Amino acid sequence: MGSARKLHLIDLEIRSGVQWTAMMQALAEREQRPLEHLKVTAVCLASNQKNTEATGGRLESFAKSMNLPFTFKLVNVTTMNDIKEELFEIAADESLVVVSNSFLRSFIPNPDCLENLMRVIKNLNPSMMIVAEVEANHNSPIFVNRFIEALFFYSAYFDCLETCMDQNLEHKSAIEALFSKGIRETLALDDNERLTRNVKIEVWRAFFTRFKMVEIGFSESSLYQASLVLKQYPCGSSCTLDKNGKCLILGWKGTPLHSLSAWKFSRERLGRFFANYRF
């Protein structure tokens, strides 16, 4: 991907799009093999179309300020069950990367929809798929297990907020309210009422093997850059970067919080294999 001349990113949940600005700036400043074109395709529900279009407008303005050739596309569906390969405009000379940031977990209660999404992604034949998920098991059928897992996870997150964010910051209150919703959903709702669930990387690995996905590691330079970013912040010394196989685990004072993994779809025959996974 680092040497691609035309890059196409499919973001399954783009939100504000701010996560792409640093990469866009780096691509605009790349002197060796300069990028000819960057395309970002955002997948969104019809109910969120207005916000996603606004995100696209901001990214287009930013790309223009960087003199970066850029196109923003929108794949708008009523429900995620409507996702089809034909909705995506993919050129033969593009290097395609699919990015899923804390998105797949919301489909664990709806496995048919999740499997359809993964089949569509596989058929698009991306060069790579990047998956970021919450690194916690909040999906156990046993309440005590969910309680203990949630206790450690949210304690670490609230400690992180207290350490890193201004007490009077408006965003801090919004994040705390979001976490409160997550705690309630994990502990107070019945199994069929919990819409968003978290599972650990081992479960995702087992699930991905059903689609002949092969995990690939991150380069040493990217890991070094990640550590440099943490050092720029006063609280960076409390953040931990660990490896779980080829996956990167981001934590707070040793408690895992998020996983980041990279995958390729294998076209080879891997034999008859049924992964032992359980959501």
XYZ file of N, CA, C and O in Angstrom, residues 151-165 167 172 176 179 235 238-239 252-255 257:
108
model
N -15.747 -4.429 34.780
C -15.139 -3.699 35.890
C -13.718 -3.271 35.551
O -13.348 -2.099 35.707
N -12.912 -4.198 35.074
C -11.521 -3.873 34.741
C -11.441 -2.952 33.522
O -10.650 -2.001 33.497
N -12.261 -3.238 32.517
C -12.203 -2.464 31.277
C -12.595 -1.008 31.512
O -11.846 -0.082 31.174
N -13.763 -0.788 32.108
C -14.236 0.584 32.276
C -13.476 1.322 33.373
O -13.335 2.555 33.313
N -12.964 0.612 34.364
C -12.116 1.266 35.369
C -10.874 1.852 34.718
O -10.464 2.982 35.021
N -10.276 1.079 33.807
C -9.092 1.572 33.100
C -9.438 2.768 32.225
O -8.693 3.758 32.169
N -10.584 2.701 31.554
C -10.964 3.800 30.669
C -11.265 5.079 31.451
O -10.852 6.180 31.064
N -11.989 4.957 32.570
C -12.290 6.144 33.372
C -11.017 6.720 33.990
O -10.871 7.942 34.112
N -10.091 5.865 34.379
C -8.811 6.342 34.900
C -8.051 7.095 33.811
O -7.412 8.126 34.078
N -8.127 6.588 32.595
C -7.489 7.257 31.458
C -8.089 8.646 31.243
O -7.364 9.627 31.034
N -9.415 8.743 31.312
C -10.071 10.041 31.135
C -9.664 11.022 32.226
O -9.404 12.199 31.965
N -9.623 10.541 33.476
C -9.253 11.413 34.584
C -7.829 11.929 34.433
O -7.517 13.065 34.790
N -6.960 11.102 33.887
C -5.551 11.459 33.768
C -5.288 12.368 32.577
O -4.488 13.305 32.663
N -5.972 12.120 31.484
C -5.601 12.753 30.213
C -6.476 13.929 29.801
O -6.060 14.729 28.955
N -7.669 14.050 30.361
C -8.585 15.073 29.874
C -8.887 16.103 30.950
O -8.951 15.795 32.142
N -10.864 18.395 33.340
C -12.094 18.109 34.078
C -13.284 18.906 33.554
O -14.429 18.469 33.658
N -15.372 15.399 27.592
C -15.181 14.392 28.637
C -16.529 13.902 29.164
O -16.736 12.701 29.353
N -18.025 10.106 28.932
C -18.473 9.406 30.136
C -19.915 8.926 29.983
O -20.267 7.827 30.423
N -19.847 5.847 27.846
C -19.403 4.684 28.614
C -20.498 4.190 29.553
O -20.656 2.980 29.757
N 0.512 11.937 29.124
C 0.044 10.685 29.717
C 0.466 9.469 28.901
O 0.057 8.343 29.193
N 1.674 6.042 30.321
C 0.730 5.084 30.905
C 0.051 4.225 29.846
O -0.601 3.233 30.177
N 0.178 4.625 28.585
C -0.377 3.822 27.493
C 0.579 2.678 27.172
O 1.798 2.848 27.202
N -4.173 0.626 28.713
C -3.917 1.682 29.689
C -3.398 1.034 30.963
O -4.093 0.260 31.598
N -2.144 1.320 31.285
C -1.479 0.759 32.462
C -1.580 -0.771 32.475
O -1.788 -1.388 33.523
N -1.459 -1.362 31.301
C -1.438 -2.813 31.187
C -2.777 -3.467 30.941
O -2.832 -4.658 30.623
N -3.877 -2.727 31.070
C -5.203 -3.287 30.795
C -5.535 -3.119 29.319
O -5.582 -1.990 28.827
N -7.372 -2.433 25.934
C -8.572 -1.665 25.609
C -9.005 -1.854 24.154
O -10.190 -1.988 23.875
